[in-house]
XYZ file of C-alpha atoms in Angstrom:
333
model
C 80.584 -80.607 -135.109
C 81.382 -80.236 -131.424
C 78.935 -79.869 -128.847
C 78.545 -78.419 -125.285
C 77.675 -81.179 -122.938
C 76.530 -80.812 -119.500
C 78.154 -83.409 -117.002
C 76.418 -83.812 -113.764
C 78.490 -85.510 -111.149
C 75.885 -87.135 -108.645
C 78.096 -89.201 -106.208
C 78.296 -88.521 -102.432
C 76.043 -89.215 -99.527
C 76.116 -85.768 -97.882
C 77.425 -87.236 -94.470
C 77.462 -83.694 -92.849
C 73.632 -83.466 -93.584
C 72.564 -86.681 -91.630
C 69.909 -87.276 -90.704
C 68.276 -85.590 -93.540
C 70.686 -87.064 -95.885
C 70.914 -90.876 -95.943
C 72.439 -93.639 -98.382
C 69.060 -94.266 -99.704
C 68.274 -90.475 -100.512
C 71.502 -88.530 -100.548
C 71.131 -84.553 -100.172
C 71.080 -84.028 -103.832
C 67.797 -85.666 -104.112
C 66.051 -83.935 -101.066
C 63.060 -81.869 -102.301
C 63.595 -79.075 -99.681
C 64.480 -76.299 -102.140
C 61.271 -74.859 -103.291
C 59.889 -78.374 -103.933
C 62.835 -79.111 -106.039
C 65.993 -81.072 -105.424
C 69.369 -79.828 -105.909
C 69.823 -82.318 -108.725
C 66.855 -80.955 -110.616
C 67.908 -77.450 -110.101
C 71.326 -78.202 -111.653
C 69.699 -79.753 -114.802
C 67.320 -76.860 -115.016
C 69.985 -74.249 -114.535
C 72.401 -75.586 -117.368
C 69.869 -76.505 -120.136
C 70.472 -72.952 -121.765
C 73.992 -73.645 -122.126
C 74.309 -77.284 -123.348
C 73.293 -79.429 -126.172
C 73.144 -82.506 -124.070
C 73.263 -84.011 -120.653
C 75.860 -86.787 -119.238
C 74.911 -87.954 -115.669
C 77.526 -89.861 -113.953
C 76.331 -91.549 -110.805
C 76.396 -94.913 -109.014
C 73.925 -97.778 -108.922
C 72.408 -96.664 -105.566
C 71.249 -93.326 -106.854
C 70.563 -94.476 -110.607
C 66.717 -94.561 -109.989
C 66.656 -91.238 -108.124
C 68.211 -89.529 -110.967
C 66.146 -91.010 -113.499
C 63.231 -90.308 -111.345
C 64.067 -86.668 -111.263
C 64.829 -86.376 -115.111
C 61.361 -88.110 -115.782
C 59.872 -85.348 -113.269
C 61.597 -82.676 -115.447
C 60.481 -84.053 -118.785
C 64.149 -84.967 -119.791
C 64.253 -88.116 -121.837
C 67.449 -87.517 -123.859
C 70.563 -88.157 -121.769
C 73.644 -90.427 -121.301
C 73.688 -92.112 -117.909
C 76.948 -93.573 -116.798
C 76.693 -95.756 -113.637
C 79.911 -96.376 -111.720
C 80.204 -99.747 -110.046
C 82.269 -98.423 -107.199
C 83.260 -94.863 -106.093
C 86.653 -93.713 -107.799
C 86.420 -90.121 -106.948
C 86.000 -87.231 -109.535
C 89.032 -87.750 -111.836
C 87.778 -91.158 -113.148
C 84.223 -89.970 -113.066
C 84.880 -87.055 -115.318
C 87.165 -89.467 -117.488
C 84.171 -91.777 -118.261
C 82.131 -88.655 -119.304
C 84.945 -87.495 -121.520
C 85.286 -91.179 -123.207
C 81.474 -90.820 -123.859
C 81.949 -87.614 -125.868
C 83.738 -86.767 -128.928
C 87.253 -85.194 -128.444
C 86.106 -81.584 -129.580
C 83.023 -81.610 -127.508
C 83.207 -79.030 -124.458
C 82.266 -80.285 -121.176
C 80.539 -78.232 -118.557
C 81.179 -80.309 -115.242
C 79.150 -79.493 -112.251
C 78.185 -81.286 -109.097
C 74.673 -82.180 -108.489
C 74.401 -80.835 -104.780
C 75.196 -77.130 -105.118
C 72.812 -74.073 -104.760
C 73.439 -71.325 -107.439
C 71.485 -68.091 -107.857
C 70.673 -68.179 -111.694
C 71.086 -64.767 -113.298
C 73.265 -62.835 -115.370
C 76.356 -63.381 -113.191
C 76.103 -67.253 -113.706
C 75.443 -66.744 -117.553
C 78.492 -64.670 -118.001
C 80.577 -66.884 -115.800
C 79.642 -69.974 -117.969
C 80.033 -67.998 -121.255
C 83.501 -66.792 -120.292
C 84.397 -70.331 -119.390
C 83.307 -71.919 -122.622
C 85.309 -69.122 -124.357
C 88.526 -70.115 -122.477
C 87.777 -73.823 -123.060
C 87.240 -73.303 -127.006
C 91.130 -72.141 -126.633
C 92.062 -75.556 -125.222
C 92.255 -74.333 -121.588
C 90.976 -76.252 -118.659
C 88.750 -73.927 -116.636
C 87.779 -73.883 -113.139
C 85.416 -71.431 -111.708
C 86.238 -69.584 -108.710
C 83.745 -67.915 -106.402
C 84.422 -64.470 -105.016
C 84.373 -65.112 -101.056
C 82.020 -63.255 -98.821
C 83.279 -64.609 -95.567
C 86.402 -66.410 -94.290
C 84.978 -69.975 -94.724
C 86.864 -72.634 -93.374
C 84.782 -75.388 -95.006
C 85.763 -74.796 -98.623
C 88.923 -75.020 -100.609
C 90.482 -72.044 -102.259
C 92.216 -71.019 -105.460
C 95.039 -68.572 -105.272
C 94.929 -66.410 -108.789
C 96.341 -63.655 -110.716
C 93.591 -62.486 -112.971
C 92.661 -65.776 -115.056
C 95.972 -67.508 -113.962
C 95.961 -70.053 -111.198
C 98.775 -69.645 -108.718
C 97.881 -72.442 -106.339
C 95.122 -74.809 -104.992
C 94.720 -74.735 -101.286
C 93.003 -77.226 -99.042
C 90.275 -76.353 -96.568
C 92.136 -74.072 -94.146
C 91.621 -73.258 -90.475
C 89.641 -70.236 -89.614
C 92.865 -68.094 -89.002
C 94.148 -69.126 -92.734
C 90.923 -68.481 -94.242
C 90.807 -64.777 -92.554
C 94.135 -64.372 -94.146
C 93.112 -65.445 -97.557
C 90.250 -62.986 -97.393
C 92.436 -60.098 -96.410
C 94.972 -60.756 -99.269
C 92.124 -60.565 -101.808
C 93.557 -62.801 -104.485
C 91.848 -66.001 -103.061
C 88.775 -67.492 -104.417
C 86.535 -70.389 -103.359
C 87.031 -73.488 -105.266
C 83.452 -74.316 -106.504
C 84.258 -77.866 -107.864
C 83.002 -76.726 -111.486
C 84.902 -77.107 -114.739
C 84.890 -76.464 -118.241
C 87.128 -78.014 -121.080
C 87.320 -80.124 -124.280
C 86.938 -83.841 -123.517
C 90.091 -84.467 -125.506
C 92.023 -81.903 -123.826
C 90.967 -83.325 -120.402
C 91.895 -86.784 -121.520
C 95.433 -85.629 -122.839
C 96.222 -84.096 -119.634
C 95.015 -87.050 -117.666
C 97.115 -89.385 -119.767
C 100.294 -87.175 -119.207
C 100.002 -86.781 -115.440
C 98.151 -89.836 -114.401
C 98.847 -92.481 -117.126
C 97.705 -95.280 -114.674
C 94.313 -93.835 -114.091
C 93.922 -92.957 -117.718
C 94.562 -96.511 -118.951
C 92.456 -98.445 -116.223
C 89.609 -95.898 -116.706
C 89.796 -96.689 -120.402
C 89.768 -100.340 -119.747
C 86.675 -100.018 -117.363
C 84.917 -98.027 -120.011
C 85.672 -100.426 -122.848
C 84.124 -103.252 -120.717
C 81.115 -101.198 -119.676
C 77.760 -102.184 -121.340
C 75.275 -99.208 -121.972
C 77.006 -96.857 -119.579
C 77.037 -99.460 -116.769
C 80.658 -99.975 -115.526
C 81.714 -103.450 -114.227
C 82.965 -103.882 -110.634
C 86.316 -105.927 -111.654
C 87.863 -103.337 -113.812
C 86.514 -100.553 -111.843
C 88.359 -101.834 -108.595
C 91.600 -101.331 -110.430
C 91.294 -97.498 -110.980
C 93.015 -95.499 -108.031
C 90.583 -93.225 -106.387
C 91.775 -89.488 -106.861
C 89.985 -86.190 -107.095
C 90.521 -84.150 -110.264
C 92.255 -81.437 -108.295
C 95.095 -83.642 -107.271
C 95.121 -85.594 -110.686
C 95.170 -82.659 -113.048
C 94.360 -79.218 -111.582
C 97.483 -78.977 -109.491
C 99.767 -80.239 -112.438
C 98.550 -79.010 -115.731
C 99.861 -75.623 -117.337
C 96.550 -75.239 -119.215
C 94.550 -74.185 -116.033
C 92.465 -70.964 -116.105
C 90.065 -69.525 -113.572
C 86.949 -67.693 -114.412
C 86.255 -65.289 -111.567
C 82.755 -65.561 -110.617
C 80.364 -63.385 -108.526
C 76.987 -65.410 -108.592
C 75.669 -66.562 -105.293
C 76.982 -70.062 -104.466
C 77.063 -72.675 -101.850
C 77.845 -76.130 -101.906
C 75.111 -77.118 -99.276
C 77.616 -79.163 -97.465
C 76.676 -78.274 -93.971
C 73.433 -77.236 -92.011
C 74.749 -73.907 -91.554
C 74.530 -73.547 -95.502
C 70.961 -75.028 -95.119
C 70.182 -72.764 -92.501
C 71.364 -69.609 -94.365
C 69.586 -70.748 -97.565
C 66.228 -71.529 -95.731
C 66.366 -68.568 -93.655
C 66.879 -66.283 -96.925
C 63.861 -68.030 -98.350
C 61.541 -67.114 -95.351
C 61.808 -70.242 -93.214
C 60.917 -69.284 -89.559
C 63.292 -68.856 -86.904
C 62.728 -67.713 -83.298
C 63.992 -64.541 -81.643
C 67.199 -66.121 -80.960
C 67.823 -67.358 -84.348
C 67.078 -71.068 -83.751
C 65.401 -73.088 -86.708
C 63.524 -76.339 -86.788
C 63.996 -78.433 -90.010
C 61.669 -81.395 -90.671
C 59.004 -80.942 -88.128
C 55.706 -78.753 -87.787
C 55.265 -79.344 -83.954
C 55.492 -76.476 -81.692
C 59.279 -76.423 -80.524
C 60.843 -74.050 -77.896
C 64.455 -73.331 -77.491
C 65.474 -72.165 -73.903
C 68.910 -70.819 -73.315
C 70.033 -71.534 -76.827
C 70.903 -69.308 -79.874
C 71.567 -70.011 -83.566
C 70.682 -73.541 -82.955
C 69.261 -76.114 -85.338
C 66.978 -79.003 -84.477
C 66.689 -81.459 -87.448
C 63.735 -84.122 -87.160
C 63.351 -87.393 -89.106
C 61.183 -90.476 -88.348
C 63.932 -92.354 -86.861
C 66.464 -89.739 -85.747
C 66.781 -86.346 -84.393
C 69.737 -84.030 -84.538
C 70.569 -80.727 -82.327
C 73.229 -78.639 -83.108
C 74.671 -75.154 -83.087
C 74.966 -74.092 -86.638
C 78.493 -72.708 -86.168
C 79.831 -76.171 -85.604
C 77.811 -77.803 -88.310
C 80.993 -79.371 -89.937
C 81.157 -81.739 -87.022
C 78.125 -83.540 -88.006
C 80.377 -85.710 -90.162
C 81.820 -87.126 -87.011
C 78.467 -88.467 -85.952
C 78.078 -89.951 -89.313
C 81.544 -91.724 -88.965
C 80.489 -93.151 -85.603
C 77.214 -94.607 -87.004
C 79.315 -96.026 -89.785
C 81.558 -97.832 -87.357
C 78.499 -99.254 -85.623
C 77.098 -100.437 -89.054
C 73.850 -98.553 -88.117
C 70.763 -98.750 -89.810
C 70.239 -95.168 -89.151
C 72.433 -94.320 -92.168
C 70.260 -96.161 -94.741
């Protein structure tokens, strides 16, 4: 009998959220969301829709994931530990190999904030219904602003016309005006066997090398040698942009990928985190802080590093992270 399995993707270091997000504790494990982490919220949010949990992560966050699951009282799960990052297509393939072909996989990232409620439940149930008809389903979020930090899905009702990369500001405004573009949430739903069939058809090398790595794994722990042979590629490039089985579920639930301090600011502000009269916010520090001549700015405090930024340019934090990478800085640990 087929099951509905929640596949939770936990990779990524959240470079645009440095210095809060570090290699030792990426953003999905930060307990700044009503004393829960994004990882924990994702597990709790999808329990009602699933018969089991598959966590796909890496060696660096394995213990963080298991600690979070222990906190939630979740003892039954499959943990797939990648030896090296290969992006989302191989990560999902490993989960599909771990499932039965008829099982439906509800694939979600571990670092998103989603407002639970009837809108989310309806979207998931619609996606499962489409997946039961052997479609590969993606979730498209109704955009509320011309956001340049997200990818977009061009659609006509449930049919996907195209996937678009993160646009510049003017293109994002044009997408919003046209009215048939949705934010690409990075969430998917499909039968395990259907996904693997499409992967084998469009990316045979990735399929075969992922299968070899899976066969050489032990208790969900993948080995490095065979994993390094797998080309790194996202599921969007590998399958979504090529398959004829793609459908999109139009979703109206509140969603954010928490990929920038602007998103963190908006979330915390909504939850009552204090800002001053000019819209400035302090994160991570209780000391009195005064902003002079600044508006909509954010001060991020940690033990060994501080960051000051205007929230509108929060995507540029990644440049700081990249500079620190080039210097092999301990501030990334």
